[in-house]
């Protein structure tokens, strides 16, 4: 995890709901340099030692930041759930649909989501995020892809549909406004997840359940995605991949439901924690 004010987050390791171990003396951040150096493995022993000695700190209402520093890139896979493709009326893709989000969209899991100027169709998407643990290209097998994954987290792939679909066909236009990528609250390493291909997902808007899904309806699973993307670009340590959303997005309802200032989104994934964002007006 990373806790503290925006731009001044401190790296910590969550022990339980109430306690954490401060590791800011061991690494300045959970960033590209940290993951490239095998930081997760290097932290294991000193964190276990500090827990054994009782060197724990209590959470005291600090802001929770995204669990990783600003990544080199945020890559996204569209229409990656068979039931979501059905609700949009689009065919299941033969290969992953790739688009990008600006890395500066990354915010904490409970930070406000700001409506961009000119927005008319603001939407939500609960997603499983993948963080890359080492530099990778031309991976050949699912096993190699699994070894390149540092961990998983909850992501809200906030989208502005009129920008995305009505302004010239470039999805990045509707995906890259400020605050459009809440992430966290924590990064969960693969060994802590029984089966990443069977995780329940949910999202509520103003207390009403809008999305209910499971990663088992993914068309392309996390290992396929990482291997596939590595054929087209180099994945860098700390890169974030958003892997698609289950059904129930705003544009999938009849009539469509769009977010407005004052709305509250709450979302989560089994074992990965939950988020809460309030929608605020444009600057």
PDB file of C-alpha atoms in Angstrom:
ATOM      1  CA  UNK A   1       0.000   0.000   0.000  1.00  0.00           C
ATOM      2  CA  UNK A   2       0.885   3.693  -0.195  1.00  0.00           C
ATOM      3  CA  UNK A   3      -0.613   6.113   2.313  1.00  0.00           C
ATOM      4  CA  UNK A   4      -0.443   9.867   2.662  1.00  0.00           C
ATOM      5  CA  UNK A   5      -1.207  13.051   0.762  1.00  0.00           C
ATOM      6  CA  UNK A   6      -1.118  13.067  -3.052  1.00  0.00           C
ATOM      7  CA  UNK A   7       2.473  13.243  -4.213  1.00  0.00           C
ATOM      8  CA  UNK A   8       3.806  12.407  -0.747  1.00  0.00           C
ATOM      9  CA  UNK A   9       2.604   8.831  -0.282  1.00  0.00           C
ATOM     10  CA  UNK A  10       4.602   6.518   1.982  1.00  0.00           C
ATOM     11  CA  UNK A  11       5.145   2.843   1.042  1.00  0.00           C
ATOM     12  CA  UNK A  12       3.813   0.408   3.646  1.00  0.00           C
ATOM     13  CA  UNK A  13       2.909  -3.275   3.879  1.00  0.00           C
ATOM     14  CA  UNK A  14      -0.579  -4.004   5.188  1.00  0.00           C
ATOM     15  CA  UNK A  15      -0.633  -6.619   7.946  1.00  0.00           C
ATOM     16  CA  UNK A  16      -4.364  -6.640   8.723  1.00  0.00           C
ATOM     17  CA  UNK A  17      -7.365  -4.305   8.781  1.00  0.00           C
ATOM     18  CA  UNK A  18      -5.800  -2.152  11.499  1.00  0.00           C
ATOM     19  CA  UNK A  19      -2.019  -2.409  11.163  1.00  0.00           C
ATOM     20  CA  UNK A  20       0.823  -1.925   8.718  1.00  0.00           C
ATOM     21  CA  UNK A  21       4.610  -2.092   8.556  1.00  0.00           C
ATOM     22  CA  UNK A  22       6.390   1.083   7.452  1.00  0.00           C
ATOM     23  CA  UNK A  23       8.958   0.237   4.743  1.00  0.00           C
ATOM     24  CA  UNK A  24       9.789   3.781   3.648  1.00  0.00           C
ATOM     25  CA  UNK A  25      13.337   3.293   4.989  1.00  0.00           C
ATOM     26  CA  UNK A  26      13.771   0.305   2.670  1.00  0.00           C
ATOM     27  CA  UNK A  27      12.343   1.812  -0.529  1.00  0.00           C
ATOM     28  CA  UNK A  28      11.230   5.353  -1.395  1.00  0.00           C
ATOM     29  CA  UNK A  29       8.279   4.073  -3.423  1.00  0.00           C
ATOM     30  CA  UNK A  30       6.644   1.095  -5.087  1.00  0.00           C
ATOM     31  CA  UNK A  31       7.674   2.180  -8.557  1.00  0.00           C
ATOM     32  CA  UNK A  32       9.477   0.946 -11.654  1.00  0.00           C
ATOM     33  CA  UNK A  33      12.856   0.908  -9.902  1.00  0.00           C
ATOM     34  CA  UNK A  34      11.433  -1.048  -6.965  1.00  0.00           C
ATOM     35  CA  UNK A  35       9.847  -3.785  -9.078  1.00  0.00           C
ATOM     36  CA  UNK A  36      12.837  -4.000 -11.443  1.00  0.00           C
ATOM     37  CA  UNK A  37      15.123  -4.711  -8.486  1.00  0.00           C
ATOM     38  CA  UNK A  38      12.933  -7.564  -7.256  1.00  0.00           C
ATOM     39  CA  UNK A  39      11.676  -5.399  -4.434  1.00  0.00           C
ATOM     40  CA  UNK A  40       8.782  -7.640  -3.419  1.00  0.00           C
ATOM     41  CA  UNK A  41      11.127 -10.535  -2.690  1.00  0.00           C
ATOM     42  CA  UNK A  42      13.615  -8.270  -0.927  1.00  0.00           C
ATOM     43  CA  UNK A  43      10.915  -6.921   1.402  1.00  0.00           C
ATOM     44  CA  UNK A  44       9.723 -10.331   2.591  1.00  0.00           C
ATOM     45  CA  UNK A  45      12.367 -11.008   5.224  1.00  0.00           C
ATOM     46  CA  UNK A  46      12.584  -7.550   6.813  1.00  0.00           C
ATOM     47  CA  UNK A  47       8.795  -7.224   6.932  1.00  0.00           C
ATOM     48  CA  UNK A  48       8.460 -10.639   8.600  1.00  0.00           C
ATOM     49  CA  UNK A  49      11.148  -9.635  11.102  1.00  0.00           C
ATOM     50  CA  UNK A  50       9.381  -6.371  11.944  1.00  0.00           C
ATOM     51  CA  UNK A  51       6.064  -8.146  12.389  1.00  0.00           C
ATOM     52  CA  UNK A  52       7.721 -10.673  14.709  1.00  0.00           C
ATOM     53  CA  UNK A  53       9.197  -7.832  16.788  1.00  0.00           C
ATOM     54  CA  UNK A  54       5.852  -6.082  16.969  1.00  0.00           C
ATOM     55  CA  UNK A  55       7.023  -3.050  14.974  1.00  0.00           C
ATOM     56  CA  UNK A  56       3.536  -2.302  13.717  1.00  0.00           C
ATOM     57  CA  UNK A  57       1.754   0.979  13.099  1.00  0.00           C
ATOM     58  CA  UNK A  58      -1.983   1.549  13.351  1.00  0.00           C
ATOM     59  CA  UNK A  59      -3.931   3.047  10.488  1.00  0.00           C
ATOM     60  CA  UNK A  60      -5.238   6.406  11.631  1.00  0.00           C
ATOM     61  CA  UNK A  61      -7.480   7.536   8.814  1.00  0.00           C
ATOM     62  CA  UNK A  62      -4.675   8.428   6.427  1.00  0.00           C
ATOM     63  CA  UNK A  63      -5.519   8.896   2.764  1.00  0.00           C
ATOM     64  CA  UNK A  64      -4.851   5.738   0.771  1.00  0.00           C
ATOM     65  CA  UNK A  65      -3.011   6.334  -2.481  1.00  0.00           C
ATOM     66  CA  UNK A  66      -2.762   4.032  -5.474  1.00  0.00           C
ATOM     67  CA  UNK A  67      -0.582   1.095  -4.369  1.00  0.00           C
ATOM     68  CA  UNK A  68       1.992   1.784  -7.093  1.00  0.00           C
ATOM     69  CA  UNK A  69       3.765   4.948  -8.154  1.00  0.00           C
ATOM     70  CA  UNK A  70       2.926   6.466 -11.529  1.00  0.00           C
ATOM     71  CA  UNK A  71       3.600   3.673 -14.045  1.00  0.00           C
ATOM     72  CA  UNK A  72       5.436   3.848 -17.327  1.00  0.00           C
ATOM     73  CA  UNK A  73       2.160   2.996 -19.054  1.00  0.00           C
ATOM     74  CA  UNK A  74      -1.436   1.981 -18.378  1.00  0.00           C
ATOM     75  CA  UNK A  75      -2.600  -0.591 -20.912  1.00  0.00           C
ATOM     76  CA  UNK A  76      -6.235  -1.628 -21.178  1.00  0.00           C
ATOM     77  CA  UNK A  77      -8.172  -4.491 -22.734  1.00  0.00           C
ATOM     78  CA  UNK A  78     -11.671  -3.761 -24.016  1.00  0.00           C
ATOM     79  CA  UNK A  79     -14.674  -6.089 -24.345  1.00  0.00           C
ATOM     80  CA  UNK A  80     -12.921  -8.826 -22.393  1.00  0.00           C
ATOM     81  CA  UNK A  81     -15.960 -10.331 -20.665  1.00  0.00           C
ATOM     82  CA  UNK A  82     -18.363 -12.404 -22.748  1.00  0.00           C
ATOM     83  CA  UNK A  83     -21.392 -11.170 -20.797  1.00  0.00           C
ATOM     84  CA  UNK A  84     -20.285  -7.520 -21.153  1.00  0.00           C
ATOM     85  CA  UNK A  85     -19.813  -7.931 -24.910  1.00  0.00           C
ATOM     86  CA  UNK A  86     -23.351  -9.310 -25.064  1.00  0.00           C
ATOM     87  CA  UNK A  87     -24.836  -6.326 -23.227  1.00  0.00           C
ATOM     88  CA  UNK A  88     -23.154  -3.903 -25.648  1.00  0.00           C
ATOM     89  CA  UNK A  89     -24.375  -5.883 -28.664  1.00  0.00           C
ATOM     90  CA  UNK A  90     -20.855  -6.390 -29.955  1.00  0.00           C
ATOM     91  CA  UNK A  91     -19.213  -9.590 -31.138  1.00  0.00           C
ATOM     92  CA  UNK A  92     -16.725 -11.388 -28.912  1.00  0.00           C
ATOM     93  CA  UNK A  93     -13.299 -10.292 -30.194  1.00  0.00           C
ATOM     94  CA  UNK A  94     -10.945 -12.833 -31.762  1.00  0.00           C
ATOM     95  CA  UNK A  95      -7.964 -11.078 -30.183  1.00  0.00           C
ATOM     96  CA  UNK A  96      -7.694  -8.668 -27.235  1.00  0.00           C
ATOM     97  CA  UNK A  97      -8.728  -5.092 -28.018  1.00  0.00           C
ATOM     98  CA  UNK A  98      -5.960  -2.808 -26.795  1.00  0.00           C
ATOM     99  CA  UNK A  99      -6.137   0.849 -25.807  1.00  0.00           C
ATOM    100  CA  UNK A 100      -4.214   3.035 -23.384  1.00  0.00           C
ATOM    101  CA  UNK A 101      -4.933   5.488 -20.584  1.00  0.00           C
ATOM    102  CA  UNK A 102      -2.683   8.357 -19.650  1.00  0.00           C
ATOM    103  CA  UNK A 103      -0.551   7.355 -16.636  1.00  0.00           C
ATOM    104  CA  UNK A 104      -1.537  10.569 -14.864  1.00  0.00           C
ATOM    105  CA  UNK A 105      -5.121   9.280 -14.532  1.00  0.00           C
ATOM    106  CA  UNK A 106      -3.958   7.122 -11.616  1.00  0.00           C
ATOM    107  CA  UNK A 107      -5.442   8.147  -8.241  1.00  0.00           C
ATOM    108  CA  UNK A 108      -6.202   6.546  -4.902  1.00  0.00           C
ATOM    109  CA  UNK A 109      -9.142   4.173  -4.394  1.00  0.00           C
ATOM    110  CA  UNK A 110     -11.203   6.672  -2.411  1.00  0.00           C
ATOM    111  CA  UNK A 111     -10.237   9.879  -4.210  1.00  0.00           C
ATOM    112  CA  UNK A 112     -12.879  11.982  -5.958  1.00  0.00           C
ATOM    113  CA  UNK A 113     -13.613  11.360  -9.635  1.00  0.00           C
ATOM    114  CA  UNK A 114     -13.894  14.653 -11.484  1.00  0.00           C
ATOM    115  CA  UNK A 115     -16.314  15.141 -14.371  1.00  0.00           C
ATOM    116  CA  UNK A 116     -14.305  16.478 -17.346  1.00  0.00           C
ATOM    117  CA  UNK A 117     -15.444  19.615 -19.141  1.00  0.00           C
ATOM    118  CA  UNK A 118     -18.006  18.869 -21.844  1.00  0.00           C
ATOM    119  CA  UNK A 119     -18.873  15.455 -20.406  1.00  0.00           C
ATOM    120  CA  UNK A 120     -22.374  14.114 -21.019  1.00  0.00           C
ATOM    121  CA  UNK A 121     -21.945  10.344 -20.625  1.00  0.00           C
ATOM    122  CA  UNK A 122     -19.733   9.517 -17.642  1.00  0.00           C
ATOM    123  CA  UNK A 123     -19.581   5.797 -16.884  1.00  0.00           C
ATOM    124  CA  UNK A 124     -18.054   3.264 -14.460  1.00  0.00           C
ATOM    125  CA  UNK A 125     -16.180  -0.047 -14.928  1.00  0.00           C
ATOM    126  CA  UNK A 126     -14.956  -2.295 -12.104  1.00  0.00           C
ATOM    127  CA  UNK A 127     -11.876  -4.157 -13.345  1.00  0.00           C
ATOM    128  CA  UNK A 128      -9.085  -6.469 -12.284  1.00  0.00           C
ATOM    129  CA  UNK A 129      -5.739  -4.708 -12.627  1.00  0.00           C
ATOM    130  CA  UNK A 130      -2.403  -6.449 -13.239  1.00  0.00           C
ATOM    131  CA  UNK A 131       0.936  -4.943 -12.181  1.00  0.00           C
ATOM    132  CA  UNK A 132       4.001  -6.112 -14.086  1.00  0.00           C
ATOM    133  CA  UNK A 133       6.972  -7.173 -11.964  1.00  0.00           C
ATOM    134  CA  UNK A 134       9.802  -7.326 -14.481  1.00  0.00           C
ATOM    135  CA  UNK A 135      10.716  -6.159 -17.959  1.00  0.00           C
ATOM    136  CA  UNK A 136       9.124  -8.549 -20.416  1.00  0.00           C
ATOM    137  CA  UNK A 137       8.838  -8.996 -24.164  1.00  0.00           C
ATOM    138  CA  UNK A 138       8.011 -11.905 -26.465  1.00  0.00           C
ATOM    139  CA  UNK A 139       6.854 -14.156 -23.653  1.00  0.00           C
ATOM    140  CA  UNK A 140       6.183 -17.621 -25.031  1.00  0.00           C
ATOM    141  CA  UNK A 141       3.996 -19.334 -22.445  1.00  0.00           C
ATOM    142  CA  UNK A 142       1.344 -18.649 -19.835  1.00  0.00           C
ATOM    143  CA  UNK A 143       3.861 -19.780 -17.221  1.00  0.00           C
ATOM    144  CA  UNK A 144       6.345 -17.112 -18.303  1.00  0.00           C
ATOM    145  CA  UNK A 145       3.552 -14.547 -18.199  1.00  0.00           C
ATOM    146  CA  UNK A 146       2.608 -15.580 -14.668  1.00  0.00           C
ATOM    147  CA  UNK A 147       6.218 -15.129 -13.561  1.00  0.00           C
ATOM    148  CA  UNK A 148       6.150 -11.551 -14.913  1.00  0.00           C
ATOM    149  CA  UNK A 149       3.165 -10.535 -12.764  1.00  0.00           C
ATOM    150  CA  UNK A 150       3.901  -8.727  -9.489  1.00  0.00           C
ATOM    151  CA  UNK A 151       0.315  -8.709  -8.292  1.00  0.00           C
ATOM    152  CA  UNK A 152      -3.310  -7.725  -8.735  1.00  0.00           C
ATOM    153  CA  UNK A 153      -5.542  -4.855  -7.618  1.00  0.00           C
ATOM    154  CA  UNK A 154      -8.981  -3.306  -8.001  1.00  0.00           C
ATOM    155  CA  UNK A 155      -9.350  -0.662 -10.710  1.00  0.00           C
ATOM    156  CA  UNK A 156     -12.236   1.592 -11.734  1.00  0.00           C
ATOM    157  CA  UNK A 157     -11.778   2.252 -15.451  1.00  0.00           C
ATOM    158  CA  UNK A 158     -13.833   5.454 -15.466  1.00  0.00           C
ATOM    159  CA  UNK A 159     -14.968   6.330 -18.990  1.00  0.00           C
ATOM    160  CA  UNK A 160     -16.597   9.224 -20.817  1.00  0.00           C
ATOM    161  CA  UNK A 161     -18.601   7.468 -23.533  1.00  0.00           C
ATOM    162  CA  UNK A 162     -19.328  10.451 -25.764  1.00  0.00           C
ATOM    163  CA  UNK A 163     -15.596  11.219 -25.905  1.00  0.00           C
ATOM    164  CA  UNK A 164     -14.797   7.533 -26.405  1.00  0.00           C
ATOM    165  CA  UNK A 165     -17.364   6.619 -29.059  1.00  0.00           C
ATOM    166  CA  UNK A 166     -18.528   9.830 -30.697  1.00  0.00           C
ATOM    167  CA  UNK A 167     -15.330  11.838 -31.127  1.00  0.00           C
ATOM    168  CA  UNK A 168     -13.421  10.081 -33.886  1.00  0.00           C
ATOM    169  CA  UNK A 169     -13.002   6.490 -32.752  1.00  0.00           C
ATOM    170  CA  UNK A 170     -10.028   6.883 -30.418  1.00  0.00           C
ATOM    171  CA  UNK A 171     -10.938   5.213 -27.131  1.00  0.00           C
ATOM    172  CA  UNK A 172      -8.127   6.992 -25.287  1.00  0.00           C
ATOM    173  CA  UNK A 173     -10.097  10.247 -25.614  1.00  0.00           C
ATOM    174  CA  UNK A 174     -12.787   8.883 -23.316  1.00  0.00           C
ATOM    175  CA  UNK A 175     -10.411   7.185 -20.901  1.00  0.00           C
ATOM    176  CA  UNK A 176      -7.684   9.671 -20.022  1.00  0.00           C
ATOM    177  CA  UNK A 177      -9.240  12.566 -18.117  1.00  0.00           C
ATOM    178  CA  UNK A 178      -7.781  13.351 -14.701  1.00  0.00           C
ATOM    179  CA  UNK A 179      -8.889  10.976 -11.891  1.00  0.00           C
ATOM    180  CA  UNK A 180     -10.129   8.373 -14.403  1.00  0.00           C
ATOM    181  CA  UNK A 181      -8.151   5.449 -12.927  1.00  0.00           C
ATOM    182  CA  UNK A 182      -8.770   4.914  -9.191  1.00  0.00           C
ATOM    183  CA  UNK A 183      -6.623   1.942  -8.107  1.00  0.00           C
ATOM    184  CA  UNK A 184      -6.168  -0.064  -4.928  1.00  0.00           C
ATOM    185  CA  UNK A 185      -6.473  -0.039  -1.983  1.00  0.00           C
ATOM    186  CA  UNK A 186      -3.601  -2.517  -2.028  1.00  0.00           C
ATOM    187  CA  UNK A 187      -1.528  -4.680  -4.339  1.00  0.00           C
ATOM    188  CA  UNK A 188      -2.062  -8.393  -3.671  1.00  0.00           C
ATOM    189  CA  UNK A 189       0.728 -10.770  -4.682  1.00  0.00           C
ATOM    190  CA  UNK A 190      -0.246 -13.852  -6.744  1.00  0.00           C
ATOM    191  CA  UNK A 191       0.530 -16.303  -3.925  1.00  0.00           C
ATOM    192  CA  UNK A 192      -2.278 -14.752  -1.862  1.00  0.00           C
ATOM    193  CA  UNK A 193      -4.938 -15.467  -4.505  1.00  0.00           C
ATOM    194  CA  UNK A 194      -6.386 -18.966  -4.816  1.00  0.00           C
ATOM    195  CA  UNK A 195      -7.523 -18.540  -8.429  1.00  0.00           C
ATOM    196  CA  UNK A 196      -7.371 -15.201 -10.213  1.00  0.00           C
ATOM    197  CA  UNK A 197      -9.704 -16.663 -12.844  1.00  0.00           C
ATOM    198  CA  UNK A 198     -12.525 -17.021 -10.316  1.00  0.00           C
ATOM    199  CA  UNK A 199     -12.936 -13.760  -8.400  1.00  0.00           C
ATOM    200  CA  UNK A 200     -16.279 -12.120  -7.715  1.00  0.00           C
ATOM    201  CA  UNK A 201     -16.618  -8.446  -8.718  1.00  0.00           C
ATOM    202  CA  UNK A 202     -19.216  -5.804  -7.894  1.00  0.00           C
ATOM    203  CA  UNK A 203     -19.998  -2.113  -8.220  1.00  0.00           C
ATOM    204  CA  UNK A 204     -22.736   0.024  -6.653  1.00  0.00           C
ATOM    205  CA  UNK A 205     -23.854   3.549  -7.561  1.00  0.00           C
ATOM    206  CA  UNK A 206     -25.610   5.447  -4.785  1.00  0.00           C
ATOM    207  CA  UNK A 207     -26.151   2.171  -2.937  1.00  0.00           C
ATOM    208  CA  UNK A 208     -27.756   0.379  -5.903  1.00  0.00           C
ATOM    209  CA  UNK A 209     -25.958  -2.682  -7.302  1.00  0.00           C
ATOM    210  CA  UNK A 210     -25.071  -2.008 -10.945  1.00  0.00           C
ATOM    211  CA  UNK A 211     -22.350  -4.556 -11.724  1.00  0.00           C
ATOM    212  CA  UNK A 212     -22.089  -8.148 -10.569  1.00  0.00           C
ATOM    213  CA  UNK A 213     -19.555 -10.364 -12.278  1.00  0.00           C
ATOM    214  CA  UNK A 214     -16.714 -12.835 -12.009  1.00  0.00           C
ATOM    215  CA  UNK A 215     -13.335 -13.069 -13.670  1.00  0.00           C
ATOM    216  CA  UNK A 216     -14.283 -16.569 -14.871  1.00  0.00           C
ATOM    217  CA  UNK A 217     -16.258 -14.946 -17.713  1.00  0.00           C
ATOM    218  CA  UNK A 218     -13.101 -13.292 -19.041  1.00  0.00           C
ATOM    219  CA  UNK A 219     -12.554 -14.040 -22.713  1.00  0.00           C
ATOM    220  CA  UNK A 220      -8.783 -13.696 -22.314  1.00  0.00           C
ATOM    221  CA  UNK A 221      -7.393 -14.502 -18.870  1.00  0.00           C
ATOM    222  CA  UNK A 222      -4.589 -12.505 -17.179  1.00  0.00           C
ATOM    223  CA  UNK A 223      -1.830 -14.859 -18.313  1.00  0.00           C
ATOM    224  CA  UNK A 224      -2.981 -14.781 -21.930  1.00  0.00           C
ATOM    225  CA  UNK A 225      -3.219 -10.980 -21.803  1.00  0.00           C
ATOM    226  CA  UNK A 226       0.320 -10.507 -20.484  1.00  0.00           C
ATOM    227  CA  UNK A 227       1.791 -12.976 -22.959  1.00  0.00           C
ATOM    228  CA  UNK A 228      -0.203 -11.456 -25.838  1.00  0.00           C
ATOM    229  CA  UNK A 229       0.701  -7.842 -25.086  1.00  0.00           C
ATOM    230  CA  UNK A 230       4.385  -8.767 -24.816  1.00  0.00           C
ATOM    231  CA  UNK A 231       4.342  -9.666 -28.516  1.00  0.00           C
ATOM    232  CA  UNK A 232       3.602  -6.061 -29.478  1.00  0.00           C
ATOM    233  CA  UNK A 233       5.372  -3.921 -26.889  1.00  0.00           C
ATOM    234  CA  UNK A 234       7.827  -4.136 -24.034  1.00  0.00           C
ATOM    235  CA  UNK A 235       6.207  -4.398 -20.627  1.00  0.00           C
ATOM    236  CA  UNK A 236       8.132  -2.458 -18.000  1.00  0.00           C
ATOM    237  CA  UNK A 237       8.259  -3.114 -14.232  1.00  0.00           C
ATOM    238  CA  UNK A 238       5.379  -1.342 -12.527  1.00  0.00           C
ATOM    239  CA  UNK A 239       3.228  -1.130 -15.663  1.00  0.00           C
ATOM    240  CA  UNK A 240      -0.517  -1.426 -15.018  1.00  0.00           C
ATOM    241  CA  UNK A 241      -2.898  -3.448 -17.188  1.00  0.00           C
ATOM    242  CA  UNK A 242      -6.668  -3.003 -16.837  1.00  0.00           C
ATOM    243  CA  UNK A 243      -8.252  -6.239 -17.992  1.00  0.00           C
ATOM    244  CA  UNK A 244     -11.863  -5.379 -18.840  1.00  0.00           C
ATOM    245  CA  UNK A 245     -15.198  -5.187 -17.057  1.00  0.00           C
ATOM    246  CA  UNK A 246     -18.223  -7.460 -16.476  1.00  0.00           C
ATOM    247  CA  UNK A 247     -21.773  -6.406 -17.451  1.00  0.00           C
ATOM    248  CA  UNK A 248     -23.724  -3.606 -15.815  1.00  0.00           C
ATOM    249  CA  UNK A 249     -21.936  -0.490 -17.048  1.00  0.00           C
ATOM    250  CA  UNK A 250     -24.010   2.640 -17.423  1.00  0.00           C
ATOM    251  CA  UNK A 251     -24.240   2.495 -21.200  1.00  0.00           C
ATOM    252  CA  UNK A 252     -25.500  -1.105 -20.953  1.00  0.00           C
ATOM    253  CA  UNK A 253     -28.708  -0.122 -19.169  1.00  0.00           C
ATOM    254  CA  UNK A 254     -31.971   0.775 -20.937  1.00  0.00           C
ATOM    255  CA  UNK A 255     -32.111   3.711 -20.851  1.00  0.00           C
ATOM    256  CA  UNK A 256     -28.412   4.370 -20.181  1.00  0.00           C
ATOM    257  CA  UNK A 257     -27.434   5.644 -16.731  1.00  0.00           C
ATOM    258  CA  UNK A 258     -24.728   8.308 -16.571  1.00  0.00           C
ATOM    259  CA  UNK A 259     -22.842   9.551 -13.535  1.00  0.00           C
ATOM    260  CA  UNK A 260     -23.383  13.089 -12.285  1.00  0.00           C
ATOM    261  CA  UNK A 261     -21.825  15.262  -9.557  1.00  0.00           C
ATOM    262  CA  UNK A 262     -22.744  13.982  -6.106  1.00  0.00           C
ATOM    263  CA  UNK A 263     -23.023  10.335  -7.157  1.00  0.00           C
ATOM    264  CA  UNK A 264     -21.023   7.789  -5.135  1.00  0.00           C
ATOM    265  CA  UNK A 265     -19.421   4.670  -6.618  1.00  0.00           C
ATOM    266  CA  UNK A 266     -18.473   1.734  -4.400  1.00  0.00           C
ATOM    267  CA  UNK A 267     -16.758  -1.301  -5.902  1.00  0.00           C
ATOM    268  CA  UNK A 268     -14.599  -4.275  -5.059  1.00  0.00           C
ATOM    269  CA  UNK A 269     -13.159  -7.667  -5.983  1.00  0.00           C
ATOM    270  CA  UNK A 270     -12.942 -10.736  -3.764  1.00  0.00           C
ATOM    271  CA  UNK A 271      -9.717 -10.662  -1.752  1.00  0.00           C
ATOM    272  CA  UNK A 272      -8.500  -7.418  -3.296  1.00  0.00           C
ATOM    273  CA  UNK A 273     -10.408  -4.890  -1.207  1.00  0.00           C
ATOM    274  CA  UNK A 274     -12.889  -2.173  -2.094  1.00  0.00           C
ATOM    275  CA  UNK A 275     -13.044   1.438  -3.260  1.00  0.00           C
ATOM    276  CA  UNK A 276     -15.357   4.421  -2.820  1.00  0.00           C
ATOM    277  CA  UNK A 277     -15.383   7.530  -4.998  1.00  0.00           C
ATOM    278  CA  UNK A 278     -17.584  10.610  -5.068  1.00  0.00           C
ATOM    279  CA  UNK A 279     -18.205  12.257  -8.424  1.00  0.00           C
ATOM    280  CA  UNK A 280     -17.435  15.989  -8.394  1.00  0.00           C
ATOM    281  CA  UNK A 281     -18.159  18.802 -10.820  1.00  0.00           C
ATOM    282  CA  UNK A 282     -15.762  19.990 -13.557  1.00  0.00           C
ATOM    283  CA  UNK A 283     -13.107  22.523 -12.715  1.00  0.00           C
TER     284      UNK A 283
END
